[in-house]
Structures are given as C-alpha cells and as structure tokens.
CSV table of C-alpha atoms and ligand atoms in Angstrom, one decimal:
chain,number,residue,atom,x,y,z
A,199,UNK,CA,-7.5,-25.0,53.5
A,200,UNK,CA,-5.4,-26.6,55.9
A,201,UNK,CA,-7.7,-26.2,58.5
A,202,UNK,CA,-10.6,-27.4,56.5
A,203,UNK,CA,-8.9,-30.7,55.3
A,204,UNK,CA,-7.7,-31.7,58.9
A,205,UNK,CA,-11.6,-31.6,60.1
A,206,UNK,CA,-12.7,-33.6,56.8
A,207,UNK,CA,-14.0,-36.9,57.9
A,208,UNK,CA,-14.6,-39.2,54.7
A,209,UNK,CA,-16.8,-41.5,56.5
A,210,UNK,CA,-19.4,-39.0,57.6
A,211,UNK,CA,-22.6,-38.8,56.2
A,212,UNK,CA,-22.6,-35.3,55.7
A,213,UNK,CA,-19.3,-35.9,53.5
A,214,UNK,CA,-20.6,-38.5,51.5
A,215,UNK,CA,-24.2,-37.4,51.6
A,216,UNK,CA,-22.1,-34.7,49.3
A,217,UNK,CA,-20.3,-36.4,47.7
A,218,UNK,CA,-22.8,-38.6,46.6
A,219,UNK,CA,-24.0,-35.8,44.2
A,220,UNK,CA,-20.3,-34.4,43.5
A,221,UNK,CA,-19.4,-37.7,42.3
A,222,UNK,CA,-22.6,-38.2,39.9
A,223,UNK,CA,-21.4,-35.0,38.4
A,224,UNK,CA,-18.0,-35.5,37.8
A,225,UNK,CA,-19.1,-39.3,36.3
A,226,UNK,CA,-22.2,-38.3,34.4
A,227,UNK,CA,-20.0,-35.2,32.7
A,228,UNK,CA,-17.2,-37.4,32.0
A,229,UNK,CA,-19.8,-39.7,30.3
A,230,UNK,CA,-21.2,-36.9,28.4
A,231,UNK,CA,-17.5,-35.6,27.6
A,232,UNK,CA,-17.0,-39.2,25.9
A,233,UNK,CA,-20.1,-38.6,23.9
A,234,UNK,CA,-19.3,-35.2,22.7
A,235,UNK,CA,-15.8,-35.9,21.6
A,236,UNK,CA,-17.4,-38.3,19.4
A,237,UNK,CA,-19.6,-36.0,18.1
A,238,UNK,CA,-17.2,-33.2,17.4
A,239,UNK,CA,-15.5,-36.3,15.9
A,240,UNK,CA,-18.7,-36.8,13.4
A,241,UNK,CA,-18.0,-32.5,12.5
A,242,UNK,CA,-14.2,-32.7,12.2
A,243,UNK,CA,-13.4,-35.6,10.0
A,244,UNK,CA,-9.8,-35.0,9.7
A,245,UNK,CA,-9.1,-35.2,13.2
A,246,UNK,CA,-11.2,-38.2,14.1
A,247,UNK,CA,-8.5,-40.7,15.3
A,248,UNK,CA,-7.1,-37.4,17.9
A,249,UNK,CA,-10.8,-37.2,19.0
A,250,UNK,CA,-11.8,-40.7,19.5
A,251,UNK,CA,-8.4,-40.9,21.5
A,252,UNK,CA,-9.6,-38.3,23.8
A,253,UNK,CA,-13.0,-40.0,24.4
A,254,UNK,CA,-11.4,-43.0,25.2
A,255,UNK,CA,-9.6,-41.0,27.8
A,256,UNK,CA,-12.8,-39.8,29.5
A,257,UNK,CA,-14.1,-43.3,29.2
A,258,UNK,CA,-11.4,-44.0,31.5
A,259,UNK,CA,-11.6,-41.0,33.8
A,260,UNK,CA,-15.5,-41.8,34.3
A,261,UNK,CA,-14.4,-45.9,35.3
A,262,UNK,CA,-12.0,-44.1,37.7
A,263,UNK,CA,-14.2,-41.5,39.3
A,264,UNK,CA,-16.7,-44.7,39.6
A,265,UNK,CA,-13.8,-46.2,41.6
A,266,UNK,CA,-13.8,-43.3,44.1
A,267,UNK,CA,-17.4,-43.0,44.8
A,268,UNK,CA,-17.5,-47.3,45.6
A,269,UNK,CA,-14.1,-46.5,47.5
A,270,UNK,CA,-16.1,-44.2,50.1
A,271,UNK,CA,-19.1,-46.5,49.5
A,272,UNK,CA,-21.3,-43.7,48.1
A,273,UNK,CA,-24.2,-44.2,45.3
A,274,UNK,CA,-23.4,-41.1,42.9
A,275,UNK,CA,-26.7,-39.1,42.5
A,276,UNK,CA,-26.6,-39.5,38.4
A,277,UNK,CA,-30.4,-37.6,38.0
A,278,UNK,CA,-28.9,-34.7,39.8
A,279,UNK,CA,-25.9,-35.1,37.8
A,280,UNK,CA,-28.3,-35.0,34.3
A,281,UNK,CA,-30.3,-32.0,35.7
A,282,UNK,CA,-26.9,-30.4,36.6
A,283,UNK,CA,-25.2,-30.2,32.4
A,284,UNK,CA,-28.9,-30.2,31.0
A,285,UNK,CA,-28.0,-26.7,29.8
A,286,UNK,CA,-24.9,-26.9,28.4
A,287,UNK,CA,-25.9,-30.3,27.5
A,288,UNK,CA,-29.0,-28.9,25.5
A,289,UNK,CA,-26.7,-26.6,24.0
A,290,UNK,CA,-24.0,-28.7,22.4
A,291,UNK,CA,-27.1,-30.7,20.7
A,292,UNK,CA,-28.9,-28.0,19.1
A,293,UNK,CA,-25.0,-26.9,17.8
A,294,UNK,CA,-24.3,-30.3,16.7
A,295,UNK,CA,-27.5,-30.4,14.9
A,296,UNK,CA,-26.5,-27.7,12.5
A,297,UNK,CA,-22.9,-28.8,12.3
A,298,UNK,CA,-21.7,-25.4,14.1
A,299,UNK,CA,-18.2,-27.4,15.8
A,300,UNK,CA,-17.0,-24.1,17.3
A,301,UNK,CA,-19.9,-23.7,19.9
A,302,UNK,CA,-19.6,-27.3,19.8
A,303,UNK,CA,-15.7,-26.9,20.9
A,304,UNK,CA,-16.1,-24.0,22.8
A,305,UNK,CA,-18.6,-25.9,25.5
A,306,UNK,CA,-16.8,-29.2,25.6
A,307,UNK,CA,-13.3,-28.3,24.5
A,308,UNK,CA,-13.3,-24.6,26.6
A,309,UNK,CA,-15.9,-24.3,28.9
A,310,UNK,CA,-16.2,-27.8,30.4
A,311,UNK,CA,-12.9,-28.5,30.0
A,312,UNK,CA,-12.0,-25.5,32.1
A,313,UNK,CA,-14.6,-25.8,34.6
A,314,UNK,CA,-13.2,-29.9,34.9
A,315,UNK,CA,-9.4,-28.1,35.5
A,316,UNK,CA,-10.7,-26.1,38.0
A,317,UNK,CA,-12.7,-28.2,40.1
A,318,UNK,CA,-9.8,-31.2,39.8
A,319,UNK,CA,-7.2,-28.3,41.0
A,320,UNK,CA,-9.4,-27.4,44.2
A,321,UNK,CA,-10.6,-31.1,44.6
A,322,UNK,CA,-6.5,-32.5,44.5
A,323,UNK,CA,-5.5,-31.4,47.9
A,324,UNK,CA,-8.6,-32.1,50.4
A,325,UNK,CA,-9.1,-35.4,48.5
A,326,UNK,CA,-9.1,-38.6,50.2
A,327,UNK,CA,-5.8,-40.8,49.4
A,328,UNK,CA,-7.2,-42.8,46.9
A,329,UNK,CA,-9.3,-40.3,44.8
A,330,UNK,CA,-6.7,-37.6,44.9
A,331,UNK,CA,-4.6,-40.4,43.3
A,332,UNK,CA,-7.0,-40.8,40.9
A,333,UNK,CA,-8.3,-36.9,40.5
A,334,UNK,CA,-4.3,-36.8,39.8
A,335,UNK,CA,-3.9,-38.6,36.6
A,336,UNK,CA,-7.3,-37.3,35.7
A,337,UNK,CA,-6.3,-33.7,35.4
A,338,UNK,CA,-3.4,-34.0,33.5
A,339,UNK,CA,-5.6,-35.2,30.7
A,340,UNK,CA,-8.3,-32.3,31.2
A,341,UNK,CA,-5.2,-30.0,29.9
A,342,UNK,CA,-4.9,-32.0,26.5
A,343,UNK,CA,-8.4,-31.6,25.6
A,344,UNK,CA,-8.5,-28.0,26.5
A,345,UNK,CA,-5.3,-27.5,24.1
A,346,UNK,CA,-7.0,-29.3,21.4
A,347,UNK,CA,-9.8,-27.0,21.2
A,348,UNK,CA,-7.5,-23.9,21.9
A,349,UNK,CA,-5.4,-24.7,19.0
A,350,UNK,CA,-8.1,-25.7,16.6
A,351,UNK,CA,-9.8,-22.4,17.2
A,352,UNK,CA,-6.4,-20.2,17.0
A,353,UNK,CA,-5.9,-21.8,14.1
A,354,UNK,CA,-9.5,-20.8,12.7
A,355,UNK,CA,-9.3,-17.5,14.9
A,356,UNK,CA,-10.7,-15.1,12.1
A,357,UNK,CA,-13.4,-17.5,10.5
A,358,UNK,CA,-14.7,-18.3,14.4
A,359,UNK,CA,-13.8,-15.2,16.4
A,360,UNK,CA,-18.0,-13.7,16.2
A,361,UNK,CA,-19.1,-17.3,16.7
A,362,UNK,CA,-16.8,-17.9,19.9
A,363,UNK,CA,-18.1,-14.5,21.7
A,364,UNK,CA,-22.1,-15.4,20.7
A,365,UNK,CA,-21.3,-18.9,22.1
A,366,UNK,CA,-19.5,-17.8,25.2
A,367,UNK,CA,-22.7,-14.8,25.9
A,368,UNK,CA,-25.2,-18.2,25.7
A,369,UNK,CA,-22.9,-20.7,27.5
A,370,UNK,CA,-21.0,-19.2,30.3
A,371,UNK,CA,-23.5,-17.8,32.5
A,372,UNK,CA,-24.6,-21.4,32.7
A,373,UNK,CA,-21.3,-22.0,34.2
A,374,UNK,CA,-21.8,-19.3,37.2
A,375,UNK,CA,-25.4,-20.8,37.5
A,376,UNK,CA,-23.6,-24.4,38.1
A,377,UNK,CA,-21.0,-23.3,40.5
A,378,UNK,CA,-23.6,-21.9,42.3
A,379,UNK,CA,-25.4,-24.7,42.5
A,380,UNK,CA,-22.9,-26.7,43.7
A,381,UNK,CA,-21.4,-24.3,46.1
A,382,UNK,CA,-22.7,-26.3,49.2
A,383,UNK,CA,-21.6,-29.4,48.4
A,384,UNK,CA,-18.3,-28.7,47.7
A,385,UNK,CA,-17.8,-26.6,50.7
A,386,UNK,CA,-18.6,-29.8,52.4
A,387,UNK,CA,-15.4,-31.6,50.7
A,388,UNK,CA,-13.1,-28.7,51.5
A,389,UNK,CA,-13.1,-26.8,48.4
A,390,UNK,CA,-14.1,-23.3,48.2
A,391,UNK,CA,-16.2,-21.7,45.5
A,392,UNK,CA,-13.9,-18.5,45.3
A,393,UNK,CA,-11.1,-21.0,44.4
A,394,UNK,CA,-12.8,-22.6,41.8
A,395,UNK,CA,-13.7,-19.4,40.4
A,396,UNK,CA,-10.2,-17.9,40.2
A,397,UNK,CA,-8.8,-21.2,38.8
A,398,UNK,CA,-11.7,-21.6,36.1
A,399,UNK,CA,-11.0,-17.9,35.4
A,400,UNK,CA,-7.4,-18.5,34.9
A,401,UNK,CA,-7.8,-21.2,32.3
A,402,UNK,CA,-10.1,-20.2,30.3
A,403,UNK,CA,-9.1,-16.8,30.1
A,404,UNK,CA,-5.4,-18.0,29.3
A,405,UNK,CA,-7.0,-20.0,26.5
A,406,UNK,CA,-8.8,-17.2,25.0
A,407,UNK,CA,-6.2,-15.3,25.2
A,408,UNK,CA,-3.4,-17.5,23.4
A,409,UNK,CA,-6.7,-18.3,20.9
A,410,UNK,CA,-6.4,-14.6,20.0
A,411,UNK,CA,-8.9,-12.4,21.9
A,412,UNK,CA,-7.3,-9.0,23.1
A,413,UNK,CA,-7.2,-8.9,27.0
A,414,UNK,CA,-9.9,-6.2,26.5
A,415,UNK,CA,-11.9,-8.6,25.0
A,416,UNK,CA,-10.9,-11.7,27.6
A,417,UNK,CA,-12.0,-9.3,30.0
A,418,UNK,CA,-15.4,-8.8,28.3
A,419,UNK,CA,-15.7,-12.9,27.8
A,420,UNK,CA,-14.7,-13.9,31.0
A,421,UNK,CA,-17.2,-11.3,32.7
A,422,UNK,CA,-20.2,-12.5,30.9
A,423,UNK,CA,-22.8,-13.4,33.3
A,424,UNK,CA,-20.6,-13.6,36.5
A,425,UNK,CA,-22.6,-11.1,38.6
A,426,UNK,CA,-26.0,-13.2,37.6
B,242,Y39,O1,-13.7,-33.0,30.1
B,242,Y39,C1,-14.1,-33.5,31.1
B,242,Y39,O2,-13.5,-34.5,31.5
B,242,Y39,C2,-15.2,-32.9,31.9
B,242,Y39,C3,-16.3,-33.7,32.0
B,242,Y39,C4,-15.6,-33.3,33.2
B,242,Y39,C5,-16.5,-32.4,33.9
B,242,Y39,C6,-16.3,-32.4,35.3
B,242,Y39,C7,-17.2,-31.3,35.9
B,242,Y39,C8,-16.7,-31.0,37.2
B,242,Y39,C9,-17.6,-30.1,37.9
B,242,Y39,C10,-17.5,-30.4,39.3
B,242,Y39,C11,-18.0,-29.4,40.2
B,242,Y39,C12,-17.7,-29.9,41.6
B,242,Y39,C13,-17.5,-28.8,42.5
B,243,FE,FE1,-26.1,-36.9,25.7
B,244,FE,FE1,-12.2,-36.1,31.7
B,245,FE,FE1,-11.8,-33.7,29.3
C-alpha cells in the first residue's frame, strides 16, 4: 500500500480517467442515499425528523465528493454511475412500493452503507490531500446510518429476521457483482479489491451479528453470492 500510493500520480490521465467514474459513483450513490432516506422516511413515520437528518447529511457528502472530482478537474461519469446501483436501485423501489422498510433498510441502511464504510476505509489513505480530507468527515457519518438501521432491526429482530435473510439472498450478490465491476478502477487509485472485501465483510457481518443472527447464520449471510 505504501508502495502503491508513492507511484500515484493525481494528475495522470490514467488516474483521473478512473476516477472519473469512481467519483460518479460515490456522487450518484450519495444522491440516491439522500433519496432513500426520505423514502424510508415516508415508511417509518415516527422516525422522520432522524431520517431527514441523515439525508441531509448525504446531501452534503454528495456537494463534497463534487468538490473532489472539480479539485482533480475530473467530469464524474454519472450514466456509469446510474448503470452501476441500477440493481440495488431497482430493488429498494419495488420494496418501497409495497411498504416492505426492512429490505428497504437492509439495502440502504446495511448493504450500501457497508459497502460506502469500506470503500471510504480503503479510499482514506491513497487519497489525494484534499479528498482524503473530505473522504474523512464523510465516513464518520456512513457509521451513523449503518447504526440506525442496525438498531431499528435488532429492535424488530423476530418480526424481520426471514425478511432480512430473503433480502440479503436477492441483494448481496449484487454487491460482489459491483466490486467486481469496479475492481480496475480502483486498483488504479491504490485501493485493492481484497481490502474492500475484508472491510465490507467486517461491517456488515458485525452488524448482523449485534442485529441478532447467530455467527452460523452471519456466516451463511455474508457468503451469499461471494463465489458468483
Ligand atoms: O450511504 C452512503 O453514503 C452511500 C451512498 C454511498 C455509496 C458509496 C458507494 C461507494 C462504492 C465505491 C466503490 C469504489 C471502489
Ligand atoms: Fe432514484
Ligand atoms: Fe453518505
Ligand atoms: Fe450513508
């Protein structure tokens, strides 16, 4: 890692050809993260205010990531970025549309949330100055929002615990299928697929674990599509 980050150049335009469509991602899915926490927002009425506060917060992370991508003077590639969450995108709709807020917590809430963690972890120390600044402030967040939906769903755990493990066999192996996808790209900014695996692995697992799944049954979860 050391190695890799003392041959990054920032200016190249292999880096920012890459980062061109790292950056639409990481702005079109905090976009989309703003949108969905006011939909979960619509399904859990009691906790509006909480959830509105939390899209606010992407809001912000999105103006910031915009910062980093003008910063390196790099156009983020936002119809890769839309073809890129189509899937858990199309998902959280169709779960919306019948009301169902735990698929609709465990995408946003869990899986992105997770998959956000990770990739800000990796991103953090082969980031240019001013986006690992940035990237920084931004991950702290990503924690807050995964413990909101970890703690609504412990606190449902019985009434959710089927829902959660049909939700997680349709979401997650959309998940492997994205880091794949991206695998070349990032390896270009320094950060390591393996790493983001272990990290998103970590997370989530940790959270489905204090949710209360057995570690049998993390195990099982976690493991769902990962050798697709
Ligand atoms: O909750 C959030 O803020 C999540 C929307 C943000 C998603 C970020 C997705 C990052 C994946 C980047 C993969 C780059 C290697
Ligand atoms: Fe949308
Ligand atoms: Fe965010
Ligand atoms: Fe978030």
């Amino acid at each position: 890692m050391v190695d890799s980050v003392a041959t990054l150049d920032f200016q190249s335009d292999i880096y920012r050809d890459a980062y061109s469509r790292i950056n639409g991602i990481v702005i079109e899915g905090e976009q989309e993260a703003a949108d969905n926490y006011i939909q979960i927002a619509e399904l859990l009425a009691d906790r509006r205010e909480e959830l509105l506060s939390l899209s606010k917060m992407e809001s912000r992370h999105k103006k910031g990531f915009e910062a980093c991508g003008r910063n390196l003077r790099v156009t983020p590639d936002l119809p890769f970025a839309k073809e890129f969450f189509k899937g858990l995108h199309d998902n959280f709709q169709k779960a919306f549309a019948v009301g169902d807020v735990v698929t609709c917590l465990l995408i946003q809430a869990l899986i992105i949330e997770a998959f956000a963690i990770s990739a800000y972890n990796i991103y953090i120390p082969v980031a240019d100055p001013f986006a690992r600044k940035i990237t920084e402030g931004v991950v702290k967040d990503e924690y807050l929002h995964l413990n909101f939906g970890q703690q609504w769903l412990k606190a449902h755990f019985v009434e959710v615990k089927d829902r959660l493990k049909q939700a997680n066999r349709e979401n997650l192996p959309l998940v492997w299928r994205m880091l794949n996808g991206v695998e070349q790209d990032a390896a270009q900014l320094g950060m390591e697929k393996a790493a983001m695996v272990e990290d998103f692995l970590i997370s989530y697992g940790d959270a489905l674990a204090d949710i209360g799944f057995t570690m049998r049954e993390v195990m099982q979860l976690t493991a769902m599509g990962l050798a697709a």
